[in-house]
PDB file of C-alpha atoms and ligand atoms in Angstrom:
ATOM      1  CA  UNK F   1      82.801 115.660 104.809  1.00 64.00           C
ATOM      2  CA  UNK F   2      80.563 112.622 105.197  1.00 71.00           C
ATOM      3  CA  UNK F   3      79.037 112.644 108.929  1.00 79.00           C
ATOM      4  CA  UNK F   4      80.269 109.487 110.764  1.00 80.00           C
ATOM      5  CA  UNK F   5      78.724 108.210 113.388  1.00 81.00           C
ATOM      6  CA  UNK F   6      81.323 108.815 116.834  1.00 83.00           C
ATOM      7  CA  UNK F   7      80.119 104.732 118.144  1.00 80.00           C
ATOM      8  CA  UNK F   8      80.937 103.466 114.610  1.00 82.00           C
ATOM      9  CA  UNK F   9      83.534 100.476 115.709  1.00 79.00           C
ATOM     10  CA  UNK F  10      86.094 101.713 112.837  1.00 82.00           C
ATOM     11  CA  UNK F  11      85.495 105.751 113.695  1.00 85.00           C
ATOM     12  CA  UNK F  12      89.157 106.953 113.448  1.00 87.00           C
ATOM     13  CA  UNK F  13      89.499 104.687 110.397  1.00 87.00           C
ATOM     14  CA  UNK F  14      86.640 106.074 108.559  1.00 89.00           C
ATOM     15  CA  UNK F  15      87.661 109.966 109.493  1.00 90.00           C
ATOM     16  CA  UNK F  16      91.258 109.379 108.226  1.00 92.00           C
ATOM     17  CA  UNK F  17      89.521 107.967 105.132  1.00 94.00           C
ATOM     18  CA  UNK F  18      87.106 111.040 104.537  1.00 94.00           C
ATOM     19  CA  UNK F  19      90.333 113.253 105.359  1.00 96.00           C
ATOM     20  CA  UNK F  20      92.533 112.139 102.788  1.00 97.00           C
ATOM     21  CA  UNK F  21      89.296 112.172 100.223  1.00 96.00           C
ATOM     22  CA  UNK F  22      88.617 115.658 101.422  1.00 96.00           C
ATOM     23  CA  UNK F  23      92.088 116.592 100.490  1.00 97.00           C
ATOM     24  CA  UNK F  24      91.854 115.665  97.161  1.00 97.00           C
ATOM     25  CA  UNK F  25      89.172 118.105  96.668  1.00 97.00           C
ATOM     26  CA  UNK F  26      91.044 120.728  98.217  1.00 97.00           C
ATOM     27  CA  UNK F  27      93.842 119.906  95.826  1.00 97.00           C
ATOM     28  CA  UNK F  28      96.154 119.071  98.898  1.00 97.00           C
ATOM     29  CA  UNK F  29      96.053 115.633  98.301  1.00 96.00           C
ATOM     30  CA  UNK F  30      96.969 113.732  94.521  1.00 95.00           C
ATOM     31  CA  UNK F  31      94.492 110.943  93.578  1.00 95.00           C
ATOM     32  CA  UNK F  32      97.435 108.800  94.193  1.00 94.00           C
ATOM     33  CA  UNK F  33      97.225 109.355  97.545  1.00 95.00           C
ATOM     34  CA  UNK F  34      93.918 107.559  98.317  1.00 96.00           C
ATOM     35  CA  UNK F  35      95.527 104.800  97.044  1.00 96.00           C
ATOM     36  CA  UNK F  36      98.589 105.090  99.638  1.00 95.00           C
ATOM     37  CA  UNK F  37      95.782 105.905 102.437  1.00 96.00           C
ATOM     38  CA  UNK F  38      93.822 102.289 101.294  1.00 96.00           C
ATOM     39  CA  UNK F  39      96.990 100.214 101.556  1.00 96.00           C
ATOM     40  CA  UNK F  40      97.931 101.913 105.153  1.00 97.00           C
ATOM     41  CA  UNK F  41      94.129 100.872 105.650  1.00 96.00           C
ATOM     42  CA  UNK F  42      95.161  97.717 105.276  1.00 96.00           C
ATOM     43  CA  UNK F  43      98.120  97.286 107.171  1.00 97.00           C
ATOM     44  CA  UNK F  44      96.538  98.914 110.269  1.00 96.00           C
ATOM     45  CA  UNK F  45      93.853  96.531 110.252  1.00 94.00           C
ATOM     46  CA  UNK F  46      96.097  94.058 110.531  1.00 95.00           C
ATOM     47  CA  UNK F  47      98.100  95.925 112.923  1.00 96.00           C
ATOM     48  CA  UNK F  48      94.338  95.981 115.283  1.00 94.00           C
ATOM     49  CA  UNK F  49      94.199 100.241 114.538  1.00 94.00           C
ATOM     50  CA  UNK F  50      96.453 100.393 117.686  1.00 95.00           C
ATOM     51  CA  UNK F  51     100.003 102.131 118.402  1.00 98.00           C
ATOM     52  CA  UNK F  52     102.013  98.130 119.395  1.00 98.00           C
ATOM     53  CA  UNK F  53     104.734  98.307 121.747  1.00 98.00           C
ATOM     54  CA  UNK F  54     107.428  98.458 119.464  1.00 98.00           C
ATOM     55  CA  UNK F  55     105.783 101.252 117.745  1.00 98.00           C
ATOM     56  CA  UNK F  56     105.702 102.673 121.134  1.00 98.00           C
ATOM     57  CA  UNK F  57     109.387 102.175 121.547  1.00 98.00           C
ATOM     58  CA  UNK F  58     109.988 103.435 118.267  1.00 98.00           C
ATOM     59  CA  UNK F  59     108.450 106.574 118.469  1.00 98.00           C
ATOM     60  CA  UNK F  60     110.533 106.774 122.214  1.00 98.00           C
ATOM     61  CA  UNK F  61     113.934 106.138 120.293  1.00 98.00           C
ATOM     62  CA  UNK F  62     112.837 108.711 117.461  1.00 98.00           C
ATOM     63  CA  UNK F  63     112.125 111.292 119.895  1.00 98.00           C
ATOM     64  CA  UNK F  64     115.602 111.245 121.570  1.00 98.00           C
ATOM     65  CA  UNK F  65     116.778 111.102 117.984  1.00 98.00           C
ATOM     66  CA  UNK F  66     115.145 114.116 116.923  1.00 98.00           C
ATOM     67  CA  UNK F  67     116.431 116.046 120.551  1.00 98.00           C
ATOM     68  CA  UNK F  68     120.044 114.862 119.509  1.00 98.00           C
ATOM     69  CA  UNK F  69     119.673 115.791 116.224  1.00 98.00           C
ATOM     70  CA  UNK F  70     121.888 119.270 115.496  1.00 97.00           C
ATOM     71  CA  UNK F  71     119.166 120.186 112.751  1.00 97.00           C
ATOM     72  CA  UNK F  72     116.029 118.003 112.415  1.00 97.00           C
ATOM     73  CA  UNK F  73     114.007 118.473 109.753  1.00 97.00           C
ATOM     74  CA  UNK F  74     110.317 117.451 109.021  1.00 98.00           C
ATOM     75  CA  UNK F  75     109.275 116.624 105.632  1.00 97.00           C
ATOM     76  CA  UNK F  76     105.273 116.921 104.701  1.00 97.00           C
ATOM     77  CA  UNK F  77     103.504 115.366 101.579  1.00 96.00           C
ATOM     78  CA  UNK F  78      99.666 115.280 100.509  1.00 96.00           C
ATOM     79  CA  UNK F  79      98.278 112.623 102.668  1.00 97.00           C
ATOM     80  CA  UNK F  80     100.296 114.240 105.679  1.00 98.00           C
ATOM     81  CA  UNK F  81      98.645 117.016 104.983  1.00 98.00           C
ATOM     82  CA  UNK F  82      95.446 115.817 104.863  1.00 98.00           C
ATOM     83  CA  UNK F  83      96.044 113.974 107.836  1.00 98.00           C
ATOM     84  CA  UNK F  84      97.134 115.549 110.445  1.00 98.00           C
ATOM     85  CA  UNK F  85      98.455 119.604 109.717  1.00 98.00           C
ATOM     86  CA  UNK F  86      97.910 120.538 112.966  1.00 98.00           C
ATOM     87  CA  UNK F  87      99.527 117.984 114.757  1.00 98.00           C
ATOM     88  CA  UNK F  88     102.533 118.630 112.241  1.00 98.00           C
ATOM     89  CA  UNK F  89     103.042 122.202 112.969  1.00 98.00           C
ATOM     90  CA  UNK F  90     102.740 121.216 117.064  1.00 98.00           C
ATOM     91  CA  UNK F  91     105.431 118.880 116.268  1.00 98.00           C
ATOM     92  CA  UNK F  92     107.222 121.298 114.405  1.00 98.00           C
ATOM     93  CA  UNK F  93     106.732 123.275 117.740  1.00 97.00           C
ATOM     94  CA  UNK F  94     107.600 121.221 120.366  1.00 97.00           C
ATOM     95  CA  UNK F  95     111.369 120.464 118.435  1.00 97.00           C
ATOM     96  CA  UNK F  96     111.616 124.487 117.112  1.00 96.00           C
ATOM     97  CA  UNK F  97     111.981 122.620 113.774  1.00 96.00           C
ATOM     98  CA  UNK F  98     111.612 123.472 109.944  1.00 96.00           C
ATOM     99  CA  UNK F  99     108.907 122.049 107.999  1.00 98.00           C
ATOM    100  CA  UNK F 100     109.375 120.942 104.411  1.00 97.00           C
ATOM    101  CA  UNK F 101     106.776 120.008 101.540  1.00 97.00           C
ATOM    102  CA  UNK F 102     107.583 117.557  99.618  1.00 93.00           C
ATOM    103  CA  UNK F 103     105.244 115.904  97.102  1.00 93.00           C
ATOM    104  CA  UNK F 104     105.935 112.760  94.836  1.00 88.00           C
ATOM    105  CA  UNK F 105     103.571 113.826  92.362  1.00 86.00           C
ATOM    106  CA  UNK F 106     105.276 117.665  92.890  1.00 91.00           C
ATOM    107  CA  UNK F 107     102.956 120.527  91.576  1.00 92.00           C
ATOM    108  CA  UNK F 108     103.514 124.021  92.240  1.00 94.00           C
ATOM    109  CA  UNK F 109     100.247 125.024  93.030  1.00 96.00           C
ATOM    110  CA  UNK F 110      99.590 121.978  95.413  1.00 97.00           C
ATOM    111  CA  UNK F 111     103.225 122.734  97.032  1.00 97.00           C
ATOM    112  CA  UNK F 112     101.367 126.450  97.450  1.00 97.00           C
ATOM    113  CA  UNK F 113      98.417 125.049  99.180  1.00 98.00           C
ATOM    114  CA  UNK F 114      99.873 122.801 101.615  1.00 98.00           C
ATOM    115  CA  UNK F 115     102.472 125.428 102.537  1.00 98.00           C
ATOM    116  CA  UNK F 116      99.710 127.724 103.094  1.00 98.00           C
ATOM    117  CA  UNK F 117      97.827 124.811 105.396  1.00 98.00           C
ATOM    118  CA  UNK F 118     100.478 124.762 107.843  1.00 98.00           C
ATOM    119  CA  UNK F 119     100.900 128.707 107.775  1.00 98.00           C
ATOM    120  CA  UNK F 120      97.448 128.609 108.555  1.00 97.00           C
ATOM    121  CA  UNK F 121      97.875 126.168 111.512  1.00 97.00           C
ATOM    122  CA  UNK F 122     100.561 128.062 112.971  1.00 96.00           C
ATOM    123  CA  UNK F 123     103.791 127.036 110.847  1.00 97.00           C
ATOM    124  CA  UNK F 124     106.613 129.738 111.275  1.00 93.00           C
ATOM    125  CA  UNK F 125     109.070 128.068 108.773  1.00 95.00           C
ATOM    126  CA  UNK F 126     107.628 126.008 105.857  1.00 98.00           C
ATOM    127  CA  UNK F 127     109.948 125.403 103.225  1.00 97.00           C
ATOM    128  CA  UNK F 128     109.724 123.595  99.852  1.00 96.00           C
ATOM    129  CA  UNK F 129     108.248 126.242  97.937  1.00 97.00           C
ATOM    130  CA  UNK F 130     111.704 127.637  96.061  1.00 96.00           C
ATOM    131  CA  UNK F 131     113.701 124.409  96.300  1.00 95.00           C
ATOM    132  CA  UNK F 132     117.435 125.618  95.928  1.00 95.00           C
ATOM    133  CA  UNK F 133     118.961 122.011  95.105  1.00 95.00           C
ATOM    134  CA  UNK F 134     118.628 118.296  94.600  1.00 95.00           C
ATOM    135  CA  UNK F 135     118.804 114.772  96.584  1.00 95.00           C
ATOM    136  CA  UNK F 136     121.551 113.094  94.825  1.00 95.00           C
ATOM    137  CA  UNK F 137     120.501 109.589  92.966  1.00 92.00           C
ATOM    138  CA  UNK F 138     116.949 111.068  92.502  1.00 92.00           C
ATOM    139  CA  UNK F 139     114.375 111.960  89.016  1.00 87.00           C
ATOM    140  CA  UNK F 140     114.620 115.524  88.926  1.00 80.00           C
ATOM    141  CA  UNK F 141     110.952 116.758  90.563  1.00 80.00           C
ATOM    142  CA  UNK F 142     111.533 114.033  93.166  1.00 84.00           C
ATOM    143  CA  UNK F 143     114.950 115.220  93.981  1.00 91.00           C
ATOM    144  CA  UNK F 144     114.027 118.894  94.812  1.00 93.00           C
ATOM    145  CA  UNK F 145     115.248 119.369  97.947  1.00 94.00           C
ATOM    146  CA  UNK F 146     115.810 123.046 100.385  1.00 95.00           C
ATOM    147  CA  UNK F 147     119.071 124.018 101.926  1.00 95.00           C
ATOM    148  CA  UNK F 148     117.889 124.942 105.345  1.00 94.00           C
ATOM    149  CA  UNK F 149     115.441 122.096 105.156  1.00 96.00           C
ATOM    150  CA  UNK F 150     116.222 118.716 104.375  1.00 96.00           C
ATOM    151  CA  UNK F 151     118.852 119.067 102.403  1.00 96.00           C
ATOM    152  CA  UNK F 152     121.081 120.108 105.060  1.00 95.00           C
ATOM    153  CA  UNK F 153     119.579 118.445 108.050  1.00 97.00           C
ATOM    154  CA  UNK F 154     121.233 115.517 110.076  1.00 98.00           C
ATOM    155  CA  UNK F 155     117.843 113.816 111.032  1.00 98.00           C
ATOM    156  CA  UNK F 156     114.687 113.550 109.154  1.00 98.00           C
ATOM    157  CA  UNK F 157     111.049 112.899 109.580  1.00 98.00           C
ATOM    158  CA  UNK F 158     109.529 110.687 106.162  1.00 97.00           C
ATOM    159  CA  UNK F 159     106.222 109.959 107.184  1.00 97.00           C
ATOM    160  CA  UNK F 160     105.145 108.233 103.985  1.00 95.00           C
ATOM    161  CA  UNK F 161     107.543 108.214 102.212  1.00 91.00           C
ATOM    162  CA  UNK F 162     108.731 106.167  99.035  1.00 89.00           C
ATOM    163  CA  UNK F 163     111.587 104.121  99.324  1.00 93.00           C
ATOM    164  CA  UNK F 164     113.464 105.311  96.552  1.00 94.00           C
ATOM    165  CA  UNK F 165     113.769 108.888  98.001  1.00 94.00           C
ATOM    166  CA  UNK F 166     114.325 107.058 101.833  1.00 96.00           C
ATOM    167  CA  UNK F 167     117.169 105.496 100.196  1.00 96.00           C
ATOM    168  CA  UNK F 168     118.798 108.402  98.944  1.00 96.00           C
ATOM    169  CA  UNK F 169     118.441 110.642 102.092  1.00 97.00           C
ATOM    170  CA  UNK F 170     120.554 107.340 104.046  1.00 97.00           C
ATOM    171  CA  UNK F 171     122.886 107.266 101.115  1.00 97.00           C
ATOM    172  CA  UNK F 172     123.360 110.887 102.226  1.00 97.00           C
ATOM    173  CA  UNK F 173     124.327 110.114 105.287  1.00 97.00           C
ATOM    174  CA  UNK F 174     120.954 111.554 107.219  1.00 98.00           C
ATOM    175  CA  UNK F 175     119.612 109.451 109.978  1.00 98.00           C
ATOM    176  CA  UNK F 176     115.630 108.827 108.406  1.00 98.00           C
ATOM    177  CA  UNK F 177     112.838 108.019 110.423  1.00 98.00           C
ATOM    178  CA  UNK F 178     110.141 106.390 108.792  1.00 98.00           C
ATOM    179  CA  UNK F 179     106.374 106.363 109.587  1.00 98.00           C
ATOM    180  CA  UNK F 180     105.287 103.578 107.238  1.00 98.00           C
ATOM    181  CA  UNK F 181     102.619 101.341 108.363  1.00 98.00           C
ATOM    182  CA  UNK F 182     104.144  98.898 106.095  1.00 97.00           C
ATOM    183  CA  UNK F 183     106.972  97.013 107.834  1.00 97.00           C
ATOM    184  CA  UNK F 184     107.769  95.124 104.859  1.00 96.00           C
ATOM    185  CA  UNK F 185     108.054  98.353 102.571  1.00 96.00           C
ATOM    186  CA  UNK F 186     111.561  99.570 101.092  1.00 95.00           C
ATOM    187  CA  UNK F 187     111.151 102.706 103.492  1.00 96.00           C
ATOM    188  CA  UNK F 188     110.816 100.843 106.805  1.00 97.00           C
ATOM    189  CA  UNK F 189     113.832  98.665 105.779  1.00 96.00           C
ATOM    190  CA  UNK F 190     115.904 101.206 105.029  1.00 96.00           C
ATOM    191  CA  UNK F 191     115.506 104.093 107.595  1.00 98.00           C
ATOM    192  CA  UNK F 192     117.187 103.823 110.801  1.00 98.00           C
ATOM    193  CA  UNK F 193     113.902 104.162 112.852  1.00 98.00           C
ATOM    194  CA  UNK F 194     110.727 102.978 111.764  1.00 98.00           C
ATOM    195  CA  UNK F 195     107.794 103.445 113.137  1.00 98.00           C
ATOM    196  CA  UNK F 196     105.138 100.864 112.445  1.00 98.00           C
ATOM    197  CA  UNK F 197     101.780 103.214 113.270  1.00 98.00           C
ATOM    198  CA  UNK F 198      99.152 105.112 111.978  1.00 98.00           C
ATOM    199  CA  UNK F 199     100.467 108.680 111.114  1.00 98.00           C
ATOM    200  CA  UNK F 200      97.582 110.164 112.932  1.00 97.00           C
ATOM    201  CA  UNK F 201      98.689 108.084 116.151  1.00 97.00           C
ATOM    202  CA  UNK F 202     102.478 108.497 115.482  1.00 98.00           C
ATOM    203  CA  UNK F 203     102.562 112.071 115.188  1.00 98.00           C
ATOM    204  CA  UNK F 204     100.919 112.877 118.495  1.00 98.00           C
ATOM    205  CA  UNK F 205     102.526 110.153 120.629  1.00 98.00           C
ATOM    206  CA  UNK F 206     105.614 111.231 119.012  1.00 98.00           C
ATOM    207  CA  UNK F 207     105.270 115.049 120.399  1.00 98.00           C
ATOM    208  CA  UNK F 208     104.134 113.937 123.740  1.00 98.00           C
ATOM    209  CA  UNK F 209     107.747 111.357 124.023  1.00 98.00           C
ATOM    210  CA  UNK F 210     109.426 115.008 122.761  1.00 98.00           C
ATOM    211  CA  UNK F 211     107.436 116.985 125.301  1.00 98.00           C
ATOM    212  CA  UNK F 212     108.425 114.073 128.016  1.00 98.00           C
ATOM    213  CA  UNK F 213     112.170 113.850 127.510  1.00 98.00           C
ATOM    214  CA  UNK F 214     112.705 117.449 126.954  1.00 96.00           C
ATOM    215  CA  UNK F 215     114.304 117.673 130.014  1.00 96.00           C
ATOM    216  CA  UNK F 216     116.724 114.328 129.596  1.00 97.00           C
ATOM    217  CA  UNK F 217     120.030 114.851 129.368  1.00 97.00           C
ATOM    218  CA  UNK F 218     122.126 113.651 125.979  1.00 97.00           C
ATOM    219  CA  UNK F 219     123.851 110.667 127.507  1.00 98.00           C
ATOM    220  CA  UNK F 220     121.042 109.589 128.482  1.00 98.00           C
ATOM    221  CA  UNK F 221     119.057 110.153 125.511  1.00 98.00           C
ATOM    222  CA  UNK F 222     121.963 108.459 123.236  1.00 98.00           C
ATOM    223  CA  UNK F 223     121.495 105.653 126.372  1.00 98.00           C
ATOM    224  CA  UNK F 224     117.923 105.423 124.534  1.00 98.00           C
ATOM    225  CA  UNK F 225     119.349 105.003 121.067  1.00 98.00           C
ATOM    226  CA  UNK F 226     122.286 103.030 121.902  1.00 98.00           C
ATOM    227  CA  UNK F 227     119.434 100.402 123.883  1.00 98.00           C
ATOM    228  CA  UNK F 228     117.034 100.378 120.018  1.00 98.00           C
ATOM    229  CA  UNK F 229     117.260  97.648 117.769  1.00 98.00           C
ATOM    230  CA  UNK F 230     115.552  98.563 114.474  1.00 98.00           C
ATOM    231  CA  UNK F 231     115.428  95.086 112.729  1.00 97.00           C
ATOM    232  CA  UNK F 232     114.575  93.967 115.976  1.00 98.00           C
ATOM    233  CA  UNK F 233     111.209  96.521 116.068  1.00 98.00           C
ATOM    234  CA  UNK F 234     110.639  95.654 112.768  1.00 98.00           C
ATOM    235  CA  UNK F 235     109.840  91.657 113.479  1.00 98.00           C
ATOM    236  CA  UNK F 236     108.264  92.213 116.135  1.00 98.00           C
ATOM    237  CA  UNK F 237     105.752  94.840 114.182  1.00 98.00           C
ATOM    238  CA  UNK F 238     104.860  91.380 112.219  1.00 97.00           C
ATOM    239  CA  UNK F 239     104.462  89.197 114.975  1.00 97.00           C
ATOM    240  CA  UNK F 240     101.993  91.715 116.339  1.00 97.00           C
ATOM    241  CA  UNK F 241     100.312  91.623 113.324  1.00 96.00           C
ATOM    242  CA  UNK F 242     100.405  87.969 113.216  1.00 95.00           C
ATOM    243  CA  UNK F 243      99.052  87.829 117.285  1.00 95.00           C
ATOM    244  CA  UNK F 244      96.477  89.991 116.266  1.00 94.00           C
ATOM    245  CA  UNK F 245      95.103  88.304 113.830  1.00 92.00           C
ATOM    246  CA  UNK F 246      95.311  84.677 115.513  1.00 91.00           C
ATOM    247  CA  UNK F 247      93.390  86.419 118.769  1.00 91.00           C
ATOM    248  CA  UNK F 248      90.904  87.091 115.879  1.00 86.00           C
ATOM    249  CA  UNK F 249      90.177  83.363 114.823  1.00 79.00           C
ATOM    250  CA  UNK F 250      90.446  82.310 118.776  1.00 76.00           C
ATOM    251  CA  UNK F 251      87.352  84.886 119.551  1.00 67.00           C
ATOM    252  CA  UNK F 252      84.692  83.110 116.872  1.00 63.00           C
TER     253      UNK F 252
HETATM  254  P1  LIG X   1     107.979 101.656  99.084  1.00 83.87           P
HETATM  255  O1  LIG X   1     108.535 102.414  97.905  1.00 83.87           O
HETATM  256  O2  LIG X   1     108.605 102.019 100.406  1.00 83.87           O
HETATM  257  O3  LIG X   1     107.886 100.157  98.921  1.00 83.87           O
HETATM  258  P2  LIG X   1     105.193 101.975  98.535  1.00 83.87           P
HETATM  259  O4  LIG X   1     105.342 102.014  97.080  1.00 83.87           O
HETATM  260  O5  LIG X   1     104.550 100.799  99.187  1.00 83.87           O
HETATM  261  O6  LIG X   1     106.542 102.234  99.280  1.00 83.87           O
HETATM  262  P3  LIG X   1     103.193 104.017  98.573  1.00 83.87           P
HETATM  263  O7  LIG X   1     102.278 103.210  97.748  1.00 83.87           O
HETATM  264  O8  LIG X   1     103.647 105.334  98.114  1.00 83.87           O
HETATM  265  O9  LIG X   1     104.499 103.277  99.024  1.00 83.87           O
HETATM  266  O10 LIG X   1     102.424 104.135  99.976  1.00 83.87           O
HETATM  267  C1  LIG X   1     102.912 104.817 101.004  1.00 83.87           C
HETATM  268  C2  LIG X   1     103.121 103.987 102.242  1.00 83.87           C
HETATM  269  O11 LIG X   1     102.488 104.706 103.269  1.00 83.87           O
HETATM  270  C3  LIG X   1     102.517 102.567 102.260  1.00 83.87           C
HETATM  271  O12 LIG X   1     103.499 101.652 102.700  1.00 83.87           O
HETATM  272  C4  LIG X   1     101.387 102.640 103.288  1.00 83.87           C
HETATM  273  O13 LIG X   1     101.316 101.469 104.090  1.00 83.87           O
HETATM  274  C5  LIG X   1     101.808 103.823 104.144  1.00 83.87           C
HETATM  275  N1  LIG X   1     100.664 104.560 104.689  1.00 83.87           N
HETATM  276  C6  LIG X   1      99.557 104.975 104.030  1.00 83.87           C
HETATM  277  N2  LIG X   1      98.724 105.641 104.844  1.00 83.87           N
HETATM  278  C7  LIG X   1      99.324 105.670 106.061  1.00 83.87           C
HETATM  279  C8  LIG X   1      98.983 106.234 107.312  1.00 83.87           C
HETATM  280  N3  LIG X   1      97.836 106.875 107.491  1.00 83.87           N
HETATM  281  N4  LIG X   1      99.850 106.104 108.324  1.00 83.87           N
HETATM  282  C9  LIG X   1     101.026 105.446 108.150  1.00 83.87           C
HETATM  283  N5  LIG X   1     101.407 104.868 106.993  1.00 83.87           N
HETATM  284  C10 LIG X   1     100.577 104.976 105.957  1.00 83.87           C
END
C-alpha cells in the first residue's frame, strides 16, 4: 500500500482509501466498491470525519439491540472487508455472533476469499459460502441468504448495504441496522437504526457500547430502545452536516 504520511490532516481518510483499493487487488473488494468507498468519502467530509452525537447514540441504541436480539446476525461485503476484518470478527466476538458474506456483485471465489479473511482474523462461524435459501422480493444472486445466518436471525448488522436488499430483510420482519454514511440513502430510511458514521469508526465504538452494557439488564436495555427516535437521529445527522459545514465558512 501507498505510505501515508501519519501528520497528513486527512490520515484515516487516505488509509480507508488505500484499503478498499488494496482489496480490489486482493480480489476481496469489486471495482464497484471504490466507487461506494468515494461517495462515503464524501458524505464523511461533510459529516467533519467524526462519529456526531447521534451517531453516538445510534451506535448506543444498536448495541442494546444487538444484546436483546435472540439471534443477531452480522452480514460482511467487499468494502467491509477491506475495511475493517478484524474489527468485524472482535465484534463478532464480543456478541458470540455469526458472520455472514454477502456480496452484491456475488462471486464464488471472492465469497471464498473474504470467508477465508475473517477465518484468518479469528472468525469461528463465517457463513455465506453454501447459501441454503433466498431473501424473499430479491434477484436471485442478491437474494442468497444462510439459515443459521441471516436468514433466520431477528436482528441484523448491514453495514453498506443497498437499499433494495435493506428493504427486504424489514419486509421480513428483521430489525436492520444500517451503517450508511448516507442519511439520505434508501438503507438509512428504511432500517430501524441507522448509524450515520464511518464503518471504520462505527464498528469499534459499536463493540466498546457492547463491551459497556454487557452487564445491563433487559429492561433497561429495552429502556434504551424504547428512549431512540430513528427519524429523529436521522435529521439531526443533516443538521450536523449542515453545522459543520457553516463552522467551515465562519473560520475563513
Ligand atoms: P441505496 O440503495 O441505499 O440508495 P446506494 O446506491 O447509494 O444505496 P451504494 O452506491 O451501494 O449505495 O453505496 C453504498 C453506501 O455506503 C453509500 O451510501 C455510501 O455513503 C456508504 N459508504 C461507503 N463507504 C462507507 C464507509 N466507509 N462507511 C460508511 N458508509 C459508507
Amino acid at each position: 500500500m501507498t505510505e501515508i504520511p501519519r501528520s497528513h490532516p486527512r490520515y484515516a481518510s487516505l488509509v480507508a482509501r488505500e484499503r478498499v483499493a488494496d482489496g480490489v487487488k486482493k480480489g476481496l473488494t469489486s471495482t464497484q466498491g471504490l466507487i461506494a468507498q468515494g461517495r462515503g468519502e464524501a458524505f464523511d467530509y461533510l459529516l467533519g470525519e467524526r462519529t456526531t452525537p447521534s451517531a453516538a447514540e445510534a451506535e448506543k441504541a444498536a448495541a442494546a439491540m444487538l444484546l436483546l436480539a435472540e439471534r443477531p446476525a452480522l452480514s460482511v461485503n467487499g468494502n467491509v472487508a477491506a475495511l475493517v476484518p478484524e474489527e468485524m470478527v472482535e465484534l463478532a466476538w464480543a456478541l458470540n455472533v455469526p458472520l455472514e458474506v454477502n456480496l452484491f456483485h456475488r462471486t464464488e471465489e471472492r465469497v471464498g476469499k473474504i470467508a477465508r479473511l475473517l477465518r484468518e482474523q479469528g472468525a469461528v462461524r463465517v457463513l455465506g459460502e453454501e447459501p441454503d435459501t433466498s431473501v424473499p422480493g430479491l434477484d436471485h444472486a442478491r437474494a442468497l441468504a444462510t439459515r443459521g445466518g441471516i436468514y433466520d436471525a431477528d436482528v441484523v448488522l448491514i453495514p453498506l448495504e443497498d437499499g433494495d436488499r435493506c428493504e427486504a430483510l424489514v419486509a421480513m420482519g428483521k430489525k436492520v441496522i444500517a451503517i450508511d454514511l448516507n442519511p439520505l440513502a434508501r438503507t438509512s430510511r428504511k432500517a430501524t437504526i441507522s448509524i450515520v458514521d464511518n464503518i471504520v469508526r462505527a464498528v469499534p465504538n459499536l463493540t466498546a457500547a457492547v463491551r459497556e452494557l454487557s452487564q445491563t439488564g433487559p429492561e433497561q436495555l429495552q429502556e434504551i430502545l424504547d428512549s431512540y427516535d430513528n427519524a429523529s437521529v436521522l435529521r439531526r445527522s443533516v443538521q450536523e452536516m449542515m453545522s459543520h459545514l457553516q463552522a467551515q465558512f465562519r473560520e475563513e
